XYZ file of C-alpha atoms in Angstrom:
641
model
C 185.085 16.392 206.443
C 185.356 18.264 209.639
C 183.154 21.495 209.903
C 184.813 24.526 209.361
C 185.948 26.250 212.625
C 183.857 29.054 214.210
C 185.392 32.576 214.109
C 186.265 32.964 217.737
C 187.216 36.637 218.038
C 183.872 37.902 219.329
C 183.592 34.767 221.765
C 186.751 36.051 223.482
C 185.571 39.477 223.978
C 182.107 37.686 225.229
C 184.267 36.103 228.001
C 184.060 38.453 230.666
C 180.180 38.531 230.274
C 180.085 34.532 230.138
C 182.378 34.431 233.354
C 180.960 37.175 235.658
C 177.543 38.388 234.118
C 175.209 36.450 236.430
C 174.711 36.963 240.140
C 174.037 34.010 242.285
C 170.251 35.139 242.674
C 169.761 35.313 238.804
C 170.785 31.776 237.925
C 168.470 29.514 237.000
C 168.930 26.728 239.362
C 167.910 26.142 243.038
C 170.653 23.593 243.799
C 173.377 25.127 246.033
C 175.616 22.489 244.939
C 175.189 23.295 241.386
C 175.923 26.979 241.899
C 179.030 25.999 244.036
C 180.388 23.986 240.881
C 179.176 26.903 238.652
C 181.361 29.553 240.786
C 184.343 26.902 240.729
C 184.303 27.017 236.958
C 184.388 30.590 236.947
C 187.747 30.700 238.945
C 188.960 27.842 236.972
C 188.419 29.631 233.571
C 189.877 33.077 234.838
C 193.058 30.675 235.538
C 192.661 29.161 232.018
C 192.079 25.521 233.490
C 189.404 24.853 230.877
C 189.433 21.223 231.059
C 188.817 21.293 234.630
C 186.308 23.990 234.211
C 184.490 21.690 231.679
C 184.419 18.794 234.240
C 183.078 21.359 236.931
C 180.268 22.222 234.684
C 179.397 18.944 233.624
C 178.949 17.906 237.405
C 176.659 21.035 237.721
C 174.642 19.865 234.958
C 174.243 16.521 236.430
C 173.117 18.003 239.628
C 170.636 20.123 237.689
C 170.013 19.328 234.062
C 167.947 22.421 233.724
C 170.899 24.807 234.893
C 170.731 27.284 231.774
C 173.823 29.199 232.609
C 176.110 25.973 232.981
C 175.073 24.854 229.713
C 175.428 28.076 228.156
C 179.118 28.393 229.508
C 179.977 24.824 228.783
C 178.804 25.534 225.183
C 181.372 28.467 224.722
C 184.397 26.151 226.148
C 183.507 23.548 223.493
C 183.409 26.205 220.722
C 186.786 27.597 222.011
C 188.205 24.038 221.169
C 186.347 23.710 218.040
C 184.246 20.875 219.636
C 180.961 22.168 217.926
C 179.193 18.696 218.240
C 179.595 18.838 221.987
C 178.818 22.609 221.998
C 175.391 22.312 220.380
C 173.178 20.439 222.617
C 174.199 22.768 225.279
C 173.334 25.623 223.480
C 170.085 24.064 222.427
C 169.333 23.608 225.960
C 170.158 27.125 226.930
C 167.737 28.785 224.384
C 165.088 25.889 225.274
C 164.970 27.130 228.982
C 165.732 31.016 228.450
C 164.146 31.356 224.872
C 163.871 35.460 225.243
C 166.314 36.408 227.640
C 169.002 38.841 226.233
C 172.039 37.494 228.665
C 172.109 34.462 226.326
C 171.379 35.759 222.809
C 174.822 34.918 221.839
C 173.944 31.284 221.950
C 171.454 31.927 219.180
C 174.445 33.430 216.961
C 176.356 30.185 217.736
C 173.634 27.897 216.819
C 172.915 29.778 213.506
C 176.805 29.376 212.736
C 176.523 25.719 213.596
C 173.291 24.999 211.911
C 174.379 26.537 208.745
C 177.616 24.227 208.599
C 175.440 21.353 209.182
C 173.407 22.567 206.106
C 170.303 22.912 208.245
C 169.508 26.387 206.730
C 165.937 26.746 208.077
C 167.200 26.228 211.617
C 170.357 28.552 210.979
C 167.955 31.228 209.683
C 165.610 31.022 212.599
C 168.202 31.105 214.984
C 169.817 34.115 213.589
C 166.480 35.922 213.339
C 166.012 35.113 217.063
C 169.397 36.668 217.865
C 168.382 39.805 215.956
C 165.130 40.182 217.615
C 166.759 40.010 221.207
C 168.424 43.305 220.129
C 172.326 42.877 220.041
C 174.234 45.887 220.393
C 177.386 45.238 218.445
C 177.265 46.066 214.897
C 179.592 43.305 214.313
C 177.576 40.780 215.758
C 174.656 42.003 213.679
C 176.356 41.827 210.589
C 177.311 38.395 211.247
C 173.592 37.495 212.076
C 172.403 39.221 208.871
C 174.669 37.578 206.698
C 174.086 33.956 208.161
C 170.339 34.603 207.548
C 170.676 35.956 204.155
C 172.782 33.059 203.359
C 170.543 30.444 204.773
C 167.652 31.717 203.092
C 169.572 31.772 199.710
C 170.786 28.222 200.338
C 167.201 27.102 200.992
C 166.136 28.619 197.468
C 169.216 27.278 195.688
C 168.737 23.912 196.636
C 165.268 24.055 195.356
C 166.408 25.076 192.152
C 169.763 23.028 191.362
C 171.678 23.491 188.333
C 172.737 21.143 185.853
C 176.289 20.548 187.145
C 178.357 17.696 186.102
C 181.953 18.526 186.699
C 184.417 15.793 185.462
C 188.358 15.561 186.359
C 190.764 16.396 183.344
C 192.840 13.727 182.319
C 195.422 12.014 184.504
C 198.202 13.367 182.306
C 197.421 16.717 183.582
C 196.430 15.568 187.181
C 199.885 13.956 187.684
C 200.701 15.862 190.755
C 199.686 15.604 194.632
C 198.397 19.064 194.142
C 197.418 21.076 190.922
C 195.493 24.185 191.075
C 194.259 27.637 189.561
C 194.124 26.628 185.600
C 194.165 29.106 183.075
C 193.911 28.756 179.104
C 194.544 30.681 176.423
C 191.805 32.362 174.245
C 191.768 29.385 171.648
C 191.951 26.877 174.597
C 194.873 25.024 173.044
C 197.210 25.807 175.821
C 196.617 25.261 179.758
C 198.739 26.947 182.400
C 198.454 25.859 186.210
C 200.533 25.837 189.441
C 201.514 22.352 190.901
C 203.269 21.118 193.974
C 204.813 17.563 193.742
C 204.530 16.710 197.453
C 206.438 16.998 200.732
C 209.276 19.421 200.651
C 208.421 20.325 197.213
C 208.034 23.921 195.850
C 205.273 25.422 193.765
C 206.181 25.673 190.001
C 204.173 26.840 186.838
C 203.380 23.996 184.441
C 202.328 24.366 180.640
C 200.222 21.757 178.611
C 199.153 22.116 174.982
C 196.434 20.324 172.934
C 197.523 17.835 170.239
C 194.703 16.277 168.162
C 192.422 17.230 170.789
C 194.352 15.602 173.839
C 196.000 17.317 176.402
C 199.934 16.488 176.314
C 201.934 15.826 179.423
C 202.489 19.299 181.410
C 206.175 20.602 181.333
C 207.589 23.546 183.428
C 207.063 26.390 181.824
C 210.674 27.847 181.864
C 213.682 28.201 183.631
C 213.339 31.934 183.647
C 210.224 31.638 185.687
C 210.609 28.491 187.860
C 213.126 28.522 190.422
C 213.765 26.737 193.441
C 211.419 28.703 195.726
C 207.742 29.187 195.144
C 206.141 30.460 192.008
C 202.586 30.467 192.964
C 199.350 31.496 190.895
C 199.385 32.793 187.390
C 197.295 34.474 184.493
C 198.131 34.681 180.945
C 196.617 37.029 178.068
C 194.267 35.500 175.321
C 197.586 35.442 172.767
C 199.391 33.433 175.492
C 202.156 35.951 175.425
C 201.718 38.084 178.615
C 202.061 36.435 181.952
C 201.735 37.651 185.565
C 202.621 35.353 188.172
C 203.090 35.304 192.039
C 206.378 34.676 193.471
C 207.115 34.833 197.663
C 210.727 34.137 197.946
C 214.066 34.577 195.940
C 213.382 37.421 193.961
C 213.584 41.051 194.747
C 210.248 42.286 196.235
C 208.228 44.860 198.134
C 206.303 42.438 200.530
C 205.660 38.807 201.330
C 204.528 37.873 198.029
C 204.476 40.463 194.783
C 203.383 40.200 191.048
C 206.024 39.603 188.370
C 205.399 40.125 184.648
C 206.942 38.341 181.879
C 206.569 38.098 177.608
C 207.082 35.345 175.469
C 208.674 35.649 171.881
C 208.519 32.327 169.937
C 208.785 29.681 172.485
C 211.100 31.761 174.934
C 209.799 33.704 178.202
C 211.437 36.807 179.178
C 213.111 37.215 182.500
C 210.598 38.090 185.032
C 210.154 41.877 186.093
C 208.543 43.063 189.427
C 205.299 45.063 188.677
C 206.628 47.701 190.912
C 205.188 49.884 193.591
C 202.150 50.753 191.743
C 201.027 47.227 192.194
C 202.927 45.572 194.728
C 203.015 46.850 198.548
C 204.897 45.726 201.761
C 201.777 43.144 202.048
C 200.726 40.433 200.298
C 199.716 40.403 196.510
C 198.754 37.292 194.656
C 196.003 35.539 192.324
C 196.570 37.845 189.250
C 193.918 37.953 186.636
C 194.680 39.662 183.199
C 192.193 40.839 180.631
C 192.464 39.364 177.351
C 194.779 41.873 175.701
C 196.853 41.966 178.878
C 196.039 45.683 179.511
C 194.125 45.368 182.763
C 195.246 43.466 185.910
C 193.027 42.300 188.849
C 194.601 40.775 191.833
C 194.185 39.932 195.478
C 195.931 41.966 198.132
C 195.651 42.245 202.008
C 197.050 45.673 202.366
C 195.771 48.157 204.968
C 193.047 50.459 203.807
C 191.024 47.855 202.495
C 187.373 46.819 203.193
C 187.968 43.168 204.517
C 191.221 41.074 205.047
C 191.497 40.127 201.394
C 190.146 42.369 198.728
C 190.174 42.635 195.070
C 192.151 45.542 193.274
C 192.681 46.471 189.612
C 195.474 48.237 187.806
C 195.696 49.326 183.973
C 198.529 49.338 181.757
C 198.795 53.152 180.318
C 199.865 54.171 176.747
C 203.298 53.994 177.952
C 203.177 50.424 179.130
C 203.467 51.012 182.946
C 201.151 49.761 185.246
C 198.925 52.629 187.179
C 198.349 52.843 190.741
C 196.145 49.736 191.911
C 192.785 50.909 193.341
C 190.271 48.587 194.895
C 187.258 47.629 193.035
C 185.144 48.793 195.848
C 181.590 47.880 196.559
C 179.575 46.039 195.582
C 182.301 43.513 194.948
C 184.442 44.122 198.180
C 182.925 43.152 201.651
C 184.466 43.302 205.121
C 184.940 39.772 204.714
C 187.630 38.317 202.064
C 187.133 38.230 198.586
C 189.602 35.998 196.661
C 190.696 34.442 193.022
C 189.283 36.997 190.605
C 189.007 36.075 186.891
C 188.041 38.555 184.224
C 185.989 37.000 181.387
C 187.544 37.605 177.786
C 184.513 40.083 177.398
C 186.353 42.379 179.716
C 182.999 42.997 181.165
C 182.198 40.060 183.551
C 184.362 39.728 186.974
C 184.326 36.158 188.651
C 185.494 35.909 192.115
C 185.277 33.819 195.257
C 183.904 35.532 198.357
C 182.817 34.769 202.027
C 180.938 38.073 202.427
C 178.112 37.836 200.085
C 175.117 35.687 200.790
C 176.189 31.825 199.660
C 176.157 28.222 200.654
C 179.025 28.627 203.155
C 182.985 29.376 203.064
C 183.756 30.543 199.705
C 181.197 30.864 197.070
C 181.638 31.907 193.289
C 180.360 34.947 192.275
C 180.062 37.240 189.079
C 179.347 40.816 188.374
C 178.918 42.686 185.163
C 180.361 45.955 184.468
C 177.831 48.534 183.011
C 177.780 52.362 182.538
C 177.203 52.774 186.400
C 180.069 50.511 187.495
C 179.964 47.119 188.793
C 176.473 45.434 189.245
C 175.396 43.333 192.271
C 177.210 40.307 192.540
C 175.275 37.001 191.512
C 176.103 33.699 192.924
C 176.758 30.934 190.542
C 174.369 28.671 192.606
C 174.078 25.192 193.860
C 175.519 22.765 193.063
C 178.481 24.691 191.661
C 178.568 26.258 195.090
C 178.463 23.961 198.187
C 179.260 24.280 201.799
C 182.647 23.628 201.193
C 185.110 26.369 199.372
C 184.834 26.726 195.846
C 187.790 29.046 194.370
C 189.580 29.143 191.172
C 187.040 29.671 188.290
C 188.123 29.903 184.800
C 185.409 30.544 182.134
C 186.491 30.186 178.425
C 185.636 33.108 176.264
C 182.688 31.276 174.466
C 181.308 30.914 177.700
C 180.719 26.916 177.274
C 183.240 25.642 179.680
C 184.271 26.128 183.256
C 187.566 25.078 184.800
C 188.451 25.138 188.221
C 190.147 23.027 191.118
C 188.392 20.240 193.047
C 190.047 20.054 196.656
C 189.548 16.972 199.017
C 190.816 16.475 202.534
C 191.331 13.136 204.272
C 190.853 13.560 207.798
C 192.438 9.972 208.577
C 195.862 10.875 206.556
C 195.664 14.578 207.397
C 196.468 15.779 204.049
C 194.336 17.121 201.071
C 194.700 16.923 197.333
C 193.386 19.262 194.510
C 192.936 18.157 190.872
C 192.169 19.856 187.736
C 188.297 19.843 186.687
C 186.123 20.953 183.916
C 182.074 21.411 183.542
C 179.780 22.628 181.001
C 178.457 26.081 181.868
C 175.040 25.462 183.037
C 172.212 27.161 181.243
C 170.353 28.839 184.122
C 173.338 30.824 184.818
C 172.311 34.429 183.761
C 173.626 35.323 180.307
C 176.768 37.442 180.078
C 178.522 38.303 176.862
C 180.218 35.592 174.947
C 183.638 36.173 173.100
C 185.587 34.569 170.605
C 189.076 34.834 168.896
C 190.364 36.260 165.732
C 193.810 34.838 165.186
C 196.680 34.267 162.355
C 199.963 35.411 161.282
C 200.953 38.893 160.002
C 203.744 38.836 157.399
C 205.159 41.122 154.506
C 203.087 40.585 151.435
C 206.207 40.269 149.314
C 208.710 38.539 151.144
C 206.581 36.692 153.663
C 208.897 37.663 156.434
C 207.071 37.430 159.880
C 206.376 40.719 161.322
C 205.711 42.355 164.852
C 202.985 44.529 164.244
C 200.320 46.584 166.524
C 196.827 45.318 166.164
C 194.253 47.543 167.956
C 190.590 46.659 168.255
C 187.669 49.485 168.073
C 183.990 49.856 169.015
C 183.098 51.684 165.939
C 179.912 53.166 167.347
C 181.896 54.391 170.303
C 185.279 54.813 169.042
C 186.416 53.029 172.064
C 189.446 51.133 172.172
C 188.772 47.609 173.270
C 192.059 45.747 172.927
C 195.511 46.221 171.888
C 198.047 43.522 171.178
C 200.919 42.976 169.234
C 201.938 39.919 166.742
C 204.926 37.959 167.980
C 208.072 39.043 166.485
C 209.491 35.563 165.798
C 206.475 33.744 164.087
C 204.239 36.923 163.447
C 201.218 34.954 165.503
C 198.760 37.139 166.928
C 195.196 36.458 168.870
C 192.659 39.232 169.968
C 189.057 38.590 171.477
C 185.854 39.811 170.129
C 182.777 40.110 171.996
C 179.190 39.560 170.776
C 176.930 42.727 170.690
C 179.120 45.357 169.008
C 180.624 46.419 165.521
C 184.166 46.260 165.384
C 187.256 47.824 163.560
C 190.479 45.887 163.731
C 193.521 47.970 162.620
C 197.026 46.477 161.927
C 199.842 48.734 161.817
C 203.626 48.606 161.476
C 206.092 51.391 160.761
C 206.989 51.562 157.017
C 203.709 49.557 155.917
C 200.675 50.483 154.911
C 197.729 49.858 157.402
C 195.417 47.026 156.911
C 191.761 47.401 158.298
C 189.362 44.473 159.049
C 185.614 44.851 159.970
C 183.488 42.503 162.318
C 179.909 42.817 162.646
C 178.815 41.155 165.766
C 175.743 43.249 166.881
C 173.498 40.316 166.006
C 175.939 37.486 166.724
C 175.347 35.069 169.704
C 178.113 32.668 170.480
C 180.491 33.913 167.705
C 182.807 31.457 166.089
C 186.410 31.407 165.853
C 188.025 33.203 162.876
C 191.483 32.604 161.413
C 192.643 35.287 159.401
C 196.455 35.872 158.150
C 197.334 39.333 157.297
C 199.672 40.438 154.706
C 201.286 44.148 155.077
C 202.311 45.927 152.092
C 205.408 48.380 152.324
C 204.628 51.891 151.704
C 205.632 52.267 148.277
C 204.015 53.260 145.065
C 201.290 51.204 143.806
C 200.488 49.667 147.362
C 196.893 49.590 148.055
C 194.116 48.558 150.587
C 190.759 48.276 151.022
C 189.238 50.604 153.899
C 186.738 47.996 155.324
C 185.230 50.482 157.914
C 183.800 53.221 155.596
C 180.168 53.023 155.458
C 177.278 54.780 153.601
C 173.661 53.891 153.335
C 172.509 51.886 150.362
C 172.702 54.370 147.088
C 174.063 57.196 149.028
C 177.211 58.779 149.424
C 177.086 60.682 152.821
C 179.362 59.240 155.283
C 177.897 57.249 158.217
C 178.920 58.268 161.683
C 180.648 55.049 162.378
C 183.059 55.636 159.445
C 185.014 58.157 161.795
C 187.266 55.590 163.736
C 188.627 54.555 159.985
C 188.895 58.092 158.893
C 190.963 59.299 161.865
C 193.286 56.288 161.090
C 193.842 57.444 157.831
C 194.758 60.952 159.272
C 196.962 59.363 161.888
C 198.454 57.484 159.129
C 199.083 60.598 157.019
C 200.652 62.653 159.744
C 203.138 59.776 160.488
C 204.138 59.339 156.764
C 204.248 63.166 155.713
C 205.924 62.200 152.611
C 203.260 60.200 151.056
C 200.500 61.106 148.505
C 197.320 58.829 147.830
C 194.488 58.315 145.865
C 191.095 57.794 147.338
C 189.023 55.499 145.004
C 185.225 54.469 144.976
C 183.952 51.493 143.435
C 180.459 49.901 143.116
C 178.750 46.548 142.151
C 176.891 46.029 138.901
C 173.486 46.951 140.214
C 171.910 50.132 138.468
C 173.385 51.757 135.315
C 177.001 52.198 134.541
C 176.799 56.001 134.546
C 174.881 55.895 137.988
C 177.227 53.612 139.639
C 180.211 55.868 138.265
C 178.638 58.848 139.889
C 177.863 57.333 143.040
C 181.580 55.912 143.285
C 183.103 59.511 142.540
C 180.952 61.012 145.153
C 181.753 58.389 147.981
C 185.353 58.941 147.277
C 185.031 62.671 147.045
C 183.266 62.371 150.544
C 186.271 60.961 152.040
C 188.465 63.336 150.357
C 186.791 66.062 151.703
C 186.656 64.556 155.390
C 190.602 64.535 155.151
C 191.087 67.772 153.994
C 188.600 69.453 156.733
C 190.620 67.562 159.085
C 193.814 69.188 158.138
C 195.323 66.822 155.371
C 197.197 69.084 152.722
C 195.307 69.021 149.565
C 198.258 68.528 147.543
C 198.722 64.888 148.908
C 195.446 63.827 148.102
C 193.353 62.868 144.921
C 189.910 61.363 144.523
C 188.529 59.088 141.614
C 185.624 56.944 141.182
C 185.864 53.827 138.831
C 181.901 52.597 139.337
C 181.714 48.916 138.561
C 184.746 48.917 136.183
C 187.109 47.145 138.587
C 185.259 44.291 140.617
C 187.367 42.487 143.045
C 185.470 39.171 142.432
C 182.634 38.310 140.260
C 179.184 40.113 141.086
C 177.469 36.739 141.027
C 176.137 36.936 144.482
C 175.125 39.430 147.105
C 178.178 38.557 149.325
C 180.456 39.391 146.404
C 178.746 42.375 145.559
C 179.274 43.665 148.846
C 182.897 42.955 148.473
C 182.894 45.227 145.344
C 181.382 48.039 146.972
C 184.328 49.580 148.400
C 186.556 52.653 148.952
C 190.336 51.750 148.368
C 193.479 53.749 149.312
C 196.213 53.840 147.160
C 199.712 54.983 147.525
C 200.891 57.169 144.588
């Protein structure tokens, strides 16, 4: 594969120096003939006759093979024409003759880039270091040399400690186009969506494949509402597969060259796409979107003005009104003066994967990740070798459980002059530093009596911090829902629909490692006399009736329900298992119910709307024949009177 072209902007700036900086007496040759040929090349270059200048310099070097300035100038002309294999020996000859002279220090910088691209990392680091020791004046050159040195030193160590990385192409059923790229999956890994181009004179479209009996089915165009005769580019999807944001560059009303659009799925139908608006899109280029699991946070790439580099990562959040807020750069330490592309936010909503040219790596675009902490984004971590190589690595998707990575493997045939890209997967290497893993809870929401499928709001809270982690809705057509839960926390899940009694579920993932998927179908009961639910997120210490602090999320949901339904009167009831005496259990159940009752009173719920009772062990839900069953029987219930 042809080596990546050197960035030539700084070389063009150097040309006046290369052309005119040396006086005749300072040149490293005593041959008047060689000097005359060198001066001839100066005039030819000034008139942009570079081929003739090359010929003159070659003759000068033939006259005096140690003519350093002629080697130096000839190397720069070859670099300008991307003939790096011809430039390298001339720069090497230059620095061999004039190793410590500042006038030729840029030869070291060029050699550092060439050696790096040839994967001669020790030589690259040494050349960059030599350039820096010759005290270059330009901050841009210094930054370039420091980046090469840091990347070369990183590459040396990375190769010494390779990862267990064995990518495999996905099935030929999926890789059926000339090019397919940027794969994304739903949270349950049963739906794969990607962008494909069928070949010459074909536009980009979005395709979808589902798994049946563990096998990917033939991909189909996702929807006539999305695909057009123009280009539909990279896309992202929420964990439940119901919100998609994609790139479109032609044929739609837009703010700039490429804009981001949003569409929603109901049943099997996708809605007409809507431009995300001026809060996200700009007169410049927006692409490569990445949605959080619940579809409320969006990362994307833009080359708009005011960024740190050519392409930067930006983020926008959806507010309580369902509108996208003003996009902002994620800033340092993620964005750099170089390009960052292809962000992907993991299902834990804390780990951002992305590709960058600006952080130390193996060359070109490397894949990195950064974890979000209390102080912001952490220092990006290179995924390592051979996940990253000297070639560009982009388009990474990591499953919620952290076990699989999906990406695009690109090849280029120099003889044919065209490239291909295929979808591939790999097991995430164990040596990659751990990040929080997630998995899904999914099922259907329906009416407890009629079994009608319901569109309900589903909110996930961290009950320690009372932070809203995710907020989704169930599908109005089939009642399906999916939400991601991440290890390391304790969660309360609330399912709400107007006219129905809310339902609460509890998940303790504090000690869970690699949590397993859960399928729970949720029945909602209409608000009518006799309807009752268990309050699964009310907590007491063993044998005690003082409410634990983490109960506040559930208590506040009760208050919210009472405020939304001012006509409702309820009974708070306490229940225990059969451990201990009947009287002690009765007393404990009464006191626990009273604790909830008192909290609601103190929070402004009218006394005439509340009663509390204790039933002790008299009304078990399941037999008290195991600790798991006893835990179920220890409960607080909420019943409509």
